[in-house]
PDB file of C-alpha atoms in Angstrom:
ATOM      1  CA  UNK A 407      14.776   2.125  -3.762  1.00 84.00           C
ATOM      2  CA  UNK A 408      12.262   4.468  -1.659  1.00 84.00           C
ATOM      3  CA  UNK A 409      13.056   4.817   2.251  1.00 82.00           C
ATOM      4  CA  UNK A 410       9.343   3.213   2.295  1.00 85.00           C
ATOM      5  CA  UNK A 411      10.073   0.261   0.096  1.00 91.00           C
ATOM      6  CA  UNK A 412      13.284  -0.555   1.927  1.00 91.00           C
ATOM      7  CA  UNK A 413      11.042  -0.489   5.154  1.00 90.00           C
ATOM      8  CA  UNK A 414       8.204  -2.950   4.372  1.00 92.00           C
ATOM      9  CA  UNK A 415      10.979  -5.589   3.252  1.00 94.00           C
ATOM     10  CA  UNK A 416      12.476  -5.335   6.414  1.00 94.00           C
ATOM     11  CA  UNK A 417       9.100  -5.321   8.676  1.00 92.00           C
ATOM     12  CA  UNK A 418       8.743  -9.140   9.051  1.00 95.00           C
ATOM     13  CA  UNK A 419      11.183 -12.222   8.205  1.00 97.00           C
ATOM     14  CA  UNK A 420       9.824 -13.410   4.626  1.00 98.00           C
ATOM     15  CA  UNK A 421      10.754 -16.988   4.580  1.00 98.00           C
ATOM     16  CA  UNK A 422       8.400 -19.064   3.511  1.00 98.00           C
ATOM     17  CA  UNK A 423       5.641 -16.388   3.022  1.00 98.00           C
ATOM     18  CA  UNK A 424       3.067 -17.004   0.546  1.00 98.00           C
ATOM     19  CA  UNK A 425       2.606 -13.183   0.100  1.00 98.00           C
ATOM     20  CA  UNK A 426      -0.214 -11.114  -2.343  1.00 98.00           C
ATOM     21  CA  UNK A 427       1.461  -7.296  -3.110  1.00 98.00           C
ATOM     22  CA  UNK A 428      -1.619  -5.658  -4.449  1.00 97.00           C
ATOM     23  CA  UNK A 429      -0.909  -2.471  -6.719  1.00 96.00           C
ATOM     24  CA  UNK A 430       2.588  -4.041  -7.385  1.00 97.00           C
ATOM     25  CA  UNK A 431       3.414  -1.298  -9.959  1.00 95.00           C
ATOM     26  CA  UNK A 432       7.075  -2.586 -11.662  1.00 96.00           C
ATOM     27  CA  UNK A 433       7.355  -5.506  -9.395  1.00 98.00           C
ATOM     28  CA  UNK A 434      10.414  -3.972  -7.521  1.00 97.00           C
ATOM     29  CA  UNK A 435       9.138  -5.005  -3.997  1.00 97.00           C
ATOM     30  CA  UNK A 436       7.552  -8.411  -4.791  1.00 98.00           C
ATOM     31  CA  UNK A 437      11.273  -9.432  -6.719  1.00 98.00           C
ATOM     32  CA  UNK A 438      13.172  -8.454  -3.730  1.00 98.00           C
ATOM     33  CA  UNK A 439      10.601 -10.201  -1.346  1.00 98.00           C
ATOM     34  CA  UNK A 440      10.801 -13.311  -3.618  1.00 98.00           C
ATOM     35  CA  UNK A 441      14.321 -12.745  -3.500  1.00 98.00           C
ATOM     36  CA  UNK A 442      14.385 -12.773   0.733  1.00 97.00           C
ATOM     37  CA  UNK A 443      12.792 -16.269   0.106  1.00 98.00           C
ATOM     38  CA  UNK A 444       9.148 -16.223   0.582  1.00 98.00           C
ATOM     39  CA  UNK A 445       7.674 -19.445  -0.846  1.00 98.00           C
ATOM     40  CA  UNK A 446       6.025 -17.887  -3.257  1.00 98.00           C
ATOM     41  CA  UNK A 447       4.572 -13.933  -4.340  1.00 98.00           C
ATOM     42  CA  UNK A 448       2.327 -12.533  -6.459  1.00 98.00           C
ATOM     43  CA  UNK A 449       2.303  -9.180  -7.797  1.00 98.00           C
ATOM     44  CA  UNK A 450      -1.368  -7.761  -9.054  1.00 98.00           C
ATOM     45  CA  UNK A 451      -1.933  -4.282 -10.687  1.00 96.00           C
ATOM     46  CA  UNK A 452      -4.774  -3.039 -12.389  1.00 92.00           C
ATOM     47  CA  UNK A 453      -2.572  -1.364 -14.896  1.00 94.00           C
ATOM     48  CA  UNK A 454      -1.174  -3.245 -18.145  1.00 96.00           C
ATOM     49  CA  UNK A 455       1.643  -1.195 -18.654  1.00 97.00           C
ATOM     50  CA  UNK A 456       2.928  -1.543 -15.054  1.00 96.00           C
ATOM     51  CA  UNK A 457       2.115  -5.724 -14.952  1.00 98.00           C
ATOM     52  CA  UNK A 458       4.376  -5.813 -18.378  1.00 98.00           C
ATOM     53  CA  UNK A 459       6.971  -3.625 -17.448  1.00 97.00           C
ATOM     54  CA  UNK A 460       7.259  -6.097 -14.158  1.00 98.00           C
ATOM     55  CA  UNK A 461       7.371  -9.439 -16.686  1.00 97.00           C
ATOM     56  CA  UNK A 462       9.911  -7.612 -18.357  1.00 98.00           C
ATOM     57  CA  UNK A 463      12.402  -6.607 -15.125  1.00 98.00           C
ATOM     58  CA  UNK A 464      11.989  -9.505 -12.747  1.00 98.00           C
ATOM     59  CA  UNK A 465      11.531 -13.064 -13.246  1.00 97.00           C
ATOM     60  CA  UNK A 466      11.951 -15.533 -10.312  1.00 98.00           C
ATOM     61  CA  UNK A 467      10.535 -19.128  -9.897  1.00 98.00           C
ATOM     62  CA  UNK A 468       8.664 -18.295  -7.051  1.00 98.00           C
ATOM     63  CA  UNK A 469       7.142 -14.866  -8.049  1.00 98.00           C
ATOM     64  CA  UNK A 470       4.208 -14.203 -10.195  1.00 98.00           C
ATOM     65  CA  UNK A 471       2.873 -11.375 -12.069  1.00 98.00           C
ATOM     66  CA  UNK A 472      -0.998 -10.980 -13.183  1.00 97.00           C
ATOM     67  CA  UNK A 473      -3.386  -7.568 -14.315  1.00 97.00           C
ATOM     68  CA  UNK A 474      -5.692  -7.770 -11.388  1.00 94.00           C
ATOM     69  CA  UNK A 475      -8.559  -6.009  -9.923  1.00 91.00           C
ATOM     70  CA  UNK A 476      -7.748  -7.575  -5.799  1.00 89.00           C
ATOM     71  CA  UNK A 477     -11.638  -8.194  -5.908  1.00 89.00           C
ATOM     72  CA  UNK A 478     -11.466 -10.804  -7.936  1.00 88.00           C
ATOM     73  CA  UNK A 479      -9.107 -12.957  -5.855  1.00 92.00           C
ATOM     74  CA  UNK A 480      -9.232 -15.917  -4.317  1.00 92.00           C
ATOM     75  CA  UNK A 481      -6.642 -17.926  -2.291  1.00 94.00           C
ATOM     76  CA  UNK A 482      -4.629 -17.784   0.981  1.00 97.00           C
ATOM     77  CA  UNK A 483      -1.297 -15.686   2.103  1.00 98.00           C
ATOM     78  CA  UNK A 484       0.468 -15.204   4.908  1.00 98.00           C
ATOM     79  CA  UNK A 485       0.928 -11.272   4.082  1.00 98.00           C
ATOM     80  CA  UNK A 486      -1.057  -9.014   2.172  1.00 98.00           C
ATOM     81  CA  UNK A 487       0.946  -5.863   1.171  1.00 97.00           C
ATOM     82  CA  UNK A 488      -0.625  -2.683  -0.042  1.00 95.00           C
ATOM     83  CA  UNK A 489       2.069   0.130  -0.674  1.00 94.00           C
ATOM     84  CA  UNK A 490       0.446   3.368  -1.895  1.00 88.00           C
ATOM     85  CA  UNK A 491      -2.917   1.551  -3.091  1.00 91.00           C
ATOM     86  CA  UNK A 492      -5.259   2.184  -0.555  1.00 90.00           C
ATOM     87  CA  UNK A 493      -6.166   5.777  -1.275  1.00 87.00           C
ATOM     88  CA  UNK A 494      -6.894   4.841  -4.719  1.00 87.00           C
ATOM     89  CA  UNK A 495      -9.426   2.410  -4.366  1.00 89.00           C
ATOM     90  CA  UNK A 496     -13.527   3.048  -4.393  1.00 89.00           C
ATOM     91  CA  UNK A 497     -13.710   2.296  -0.635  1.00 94.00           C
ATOM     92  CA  UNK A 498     -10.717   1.488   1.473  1.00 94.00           C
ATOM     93  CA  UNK A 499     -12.617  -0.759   3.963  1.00 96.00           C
ATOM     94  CA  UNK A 500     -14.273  -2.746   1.872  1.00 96.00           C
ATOM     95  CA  UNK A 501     -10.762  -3.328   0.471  1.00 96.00           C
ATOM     96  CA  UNK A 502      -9.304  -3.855   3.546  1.00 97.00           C
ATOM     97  CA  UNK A 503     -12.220  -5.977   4.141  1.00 97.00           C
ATOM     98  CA  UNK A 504     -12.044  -8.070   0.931  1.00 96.00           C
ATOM     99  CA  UNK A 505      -8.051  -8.865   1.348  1.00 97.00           C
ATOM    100  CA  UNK A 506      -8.192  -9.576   5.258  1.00 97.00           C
ATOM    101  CA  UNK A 507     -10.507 -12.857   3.794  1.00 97.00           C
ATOM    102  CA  UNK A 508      -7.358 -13.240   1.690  1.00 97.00           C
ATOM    103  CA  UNK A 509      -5.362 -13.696   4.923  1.00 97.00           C
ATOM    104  CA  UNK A 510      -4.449 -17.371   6.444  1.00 97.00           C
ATOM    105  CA  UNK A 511      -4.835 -17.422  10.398  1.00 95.00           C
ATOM    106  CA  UNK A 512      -1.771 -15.032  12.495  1.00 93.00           C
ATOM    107  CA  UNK A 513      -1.707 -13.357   8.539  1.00 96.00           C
ATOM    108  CA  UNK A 514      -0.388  -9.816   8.384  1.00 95.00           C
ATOM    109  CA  UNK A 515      -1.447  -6.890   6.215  1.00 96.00           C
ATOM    110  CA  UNK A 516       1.022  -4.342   5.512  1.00 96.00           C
ATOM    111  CA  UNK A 517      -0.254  -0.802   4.534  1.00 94.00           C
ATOM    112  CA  UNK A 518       1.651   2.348   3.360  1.00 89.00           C
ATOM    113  CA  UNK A 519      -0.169   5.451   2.578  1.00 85.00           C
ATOM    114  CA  UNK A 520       0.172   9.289   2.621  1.00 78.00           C
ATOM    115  CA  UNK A 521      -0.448  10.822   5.518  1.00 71.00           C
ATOM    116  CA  UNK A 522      -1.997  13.983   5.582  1.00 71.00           C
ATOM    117  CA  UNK A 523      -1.365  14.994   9.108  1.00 71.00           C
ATOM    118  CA  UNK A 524       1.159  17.137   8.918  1.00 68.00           C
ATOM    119  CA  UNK A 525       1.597  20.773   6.959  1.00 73.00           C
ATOM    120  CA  UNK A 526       1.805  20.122   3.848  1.00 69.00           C
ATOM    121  CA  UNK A 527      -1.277  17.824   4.321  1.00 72.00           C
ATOM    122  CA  UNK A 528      -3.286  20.755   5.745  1.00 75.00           C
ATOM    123  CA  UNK A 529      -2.611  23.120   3.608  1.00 77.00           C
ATOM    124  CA  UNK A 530      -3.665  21.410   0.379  1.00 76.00           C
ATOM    125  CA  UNK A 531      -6.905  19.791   2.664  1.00 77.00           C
ATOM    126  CA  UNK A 532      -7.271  23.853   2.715  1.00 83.00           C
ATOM    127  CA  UNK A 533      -7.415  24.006  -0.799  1.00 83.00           C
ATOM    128  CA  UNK A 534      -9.257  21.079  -1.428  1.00 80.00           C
ATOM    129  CA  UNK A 535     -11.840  22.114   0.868  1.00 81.00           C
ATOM    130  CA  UNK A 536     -12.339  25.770   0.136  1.00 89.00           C
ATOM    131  CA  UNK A 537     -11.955  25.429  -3.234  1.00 88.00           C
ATOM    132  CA  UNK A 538     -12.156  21.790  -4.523  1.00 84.00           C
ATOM    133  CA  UNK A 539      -8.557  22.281  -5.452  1.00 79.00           C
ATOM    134  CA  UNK A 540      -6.919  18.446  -6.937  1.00 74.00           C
ATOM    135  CA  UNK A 541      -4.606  17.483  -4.090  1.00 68.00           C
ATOM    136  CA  UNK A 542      -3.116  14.667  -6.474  1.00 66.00           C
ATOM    137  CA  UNK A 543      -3.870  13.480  -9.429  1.00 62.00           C
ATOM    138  CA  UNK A 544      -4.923   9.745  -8.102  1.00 66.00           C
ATOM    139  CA  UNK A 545      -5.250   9.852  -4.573  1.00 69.00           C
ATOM    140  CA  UNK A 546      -9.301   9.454  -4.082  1.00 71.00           C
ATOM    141  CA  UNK A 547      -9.019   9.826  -0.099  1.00 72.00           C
ATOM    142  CA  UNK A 548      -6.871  11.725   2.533  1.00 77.00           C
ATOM    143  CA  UNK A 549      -5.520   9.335   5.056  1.00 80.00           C
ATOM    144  CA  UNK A 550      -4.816  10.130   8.509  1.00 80.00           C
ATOM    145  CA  UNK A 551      -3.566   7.397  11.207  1.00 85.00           C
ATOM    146  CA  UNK A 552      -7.530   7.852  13.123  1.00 87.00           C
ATOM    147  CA  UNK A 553      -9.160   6.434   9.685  1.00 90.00           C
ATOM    148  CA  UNK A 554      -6.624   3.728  10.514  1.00 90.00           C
ATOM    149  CA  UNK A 555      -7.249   3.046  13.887  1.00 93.00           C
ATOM    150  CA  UNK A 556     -11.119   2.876  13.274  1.00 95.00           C
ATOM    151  CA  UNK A 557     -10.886   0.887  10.486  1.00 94.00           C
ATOM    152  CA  UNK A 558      -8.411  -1.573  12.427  1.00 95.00           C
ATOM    153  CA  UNK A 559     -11.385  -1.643  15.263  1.00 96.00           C
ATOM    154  CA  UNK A 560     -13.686  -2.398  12.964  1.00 97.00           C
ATOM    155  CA  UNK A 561     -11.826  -5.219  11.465  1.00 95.00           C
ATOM    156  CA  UNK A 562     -10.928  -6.975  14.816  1.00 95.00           C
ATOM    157  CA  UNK A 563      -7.039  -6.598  13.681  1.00 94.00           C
ATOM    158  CA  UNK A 564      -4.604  -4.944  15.617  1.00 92.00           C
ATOM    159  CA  UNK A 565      -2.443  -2.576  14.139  1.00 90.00           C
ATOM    160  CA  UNK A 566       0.785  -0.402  14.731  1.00 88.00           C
ATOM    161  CA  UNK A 567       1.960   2.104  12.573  1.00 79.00           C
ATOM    162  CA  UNK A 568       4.997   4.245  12.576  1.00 74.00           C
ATOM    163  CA  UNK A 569       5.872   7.026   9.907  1.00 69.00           C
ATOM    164  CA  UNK A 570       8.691   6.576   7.134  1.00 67.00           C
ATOM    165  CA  UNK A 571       9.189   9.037   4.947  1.00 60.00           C
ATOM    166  CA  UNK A 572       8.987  12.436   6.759  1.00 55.00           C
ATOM    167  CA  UNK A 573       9.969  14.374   3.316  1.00 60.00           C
ATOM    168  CA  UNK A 574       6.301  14.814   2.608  1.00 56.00           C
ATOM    169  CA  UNK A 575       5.612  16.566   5.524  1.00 57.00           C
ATOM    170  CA  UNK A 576       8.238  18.761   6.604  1.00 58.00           C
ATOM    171  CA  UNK A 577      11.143  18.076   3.696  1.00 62.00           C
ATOM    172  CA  UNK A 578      11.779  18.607   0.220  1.00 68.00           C
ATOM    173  CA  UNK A 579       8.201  18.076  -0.840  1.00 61.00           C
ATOM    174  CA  UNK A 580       6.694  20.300   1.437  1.00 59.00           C
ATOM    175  CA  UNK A 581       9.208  23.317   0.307  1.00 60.00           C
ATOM    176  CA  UNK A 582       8.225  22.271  -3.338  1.00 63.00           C
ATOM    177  CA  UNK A 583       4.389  22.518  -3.058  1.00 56.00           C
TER     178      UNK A 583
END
């Protein structure tokens, strides 16, 4: 499991949670959430393939699986979890927007996402800016902690952040690209 995933399941006590993890992928997180006892999780993607390979690894009577667009929800949870979705939607506040209505009261929204402050994030803004170079094949925005912090003003939420994985930005990843 990713140093990330193994962080969101231990940011908050899950007991009890009625919890959404939009862009689920393979359903790893939601099973181990559903696992930690939340009352009950459910795991959207947009993608077939990744909703079916999820059916097909974890089954639990209180997690659910269902191909998704998040826009088209409806319904209440105590946490909202987003891991490496955000930058691949049309407009990240209106996202954010859309699933903090999704939130009952004292809810929490958890959010992982590149960040592109940091070397490796400059140079290929470089690239992509001087040349319109593809920083990633699916990543439609560059995130940086101040879109964060403006967003979370906007939204009347308050937020903390802290960084995870530092591979990306001075590691293995950085040496690679």
């Amino acid at each position: 499991m990713s140093p990330t995933k193994i962080e969101v399941l231990k940011e908050i006590p899950w007991r009890g949670k009625r919890v959404l993890d939009v862009g689920c992928g393979t359903g790893e997180v939601a099973y181990h959430i559903a696992v930690e006892g939340a009352k009950s999780v459910l795991g959207i993607d947009y993608a077939k393939s990744a909703i079916k390979t999820a059916h097909s690894m974890y089954q639990r009577a209180n997690l659910s699986f269902e191909q998704k667009n998040f826009s088209k929800l409806t319904g209440t949870f105590d946490v909202v979890i987003l891991m490496g979705t955000l930058e691949h939607t049309d407009s990240p506040l209106r996202a954010l927007q859309k699933l903090k209505k999704l939130l009952a009261p004292r809810g929490s929204l958890i959010v992982t996402s590149p960040n592109w402050t940091n070397p490796r994030g400059y140079m290929l803004l470089t690239l992509y800016y001087l040349f319109s170079a593809k920083i990633s094949l699916a990543d439609i925005h560059y995130l940086t902690p101040l879109e964060f912090e403006n967003w979370a003003r906007k939204l009347k939420m308050k937020l903390s952040w802290r960084t995870i994985d530092h591979d990306w930005g001075s590691g293995e990843r950085l040496i690679h690209d």
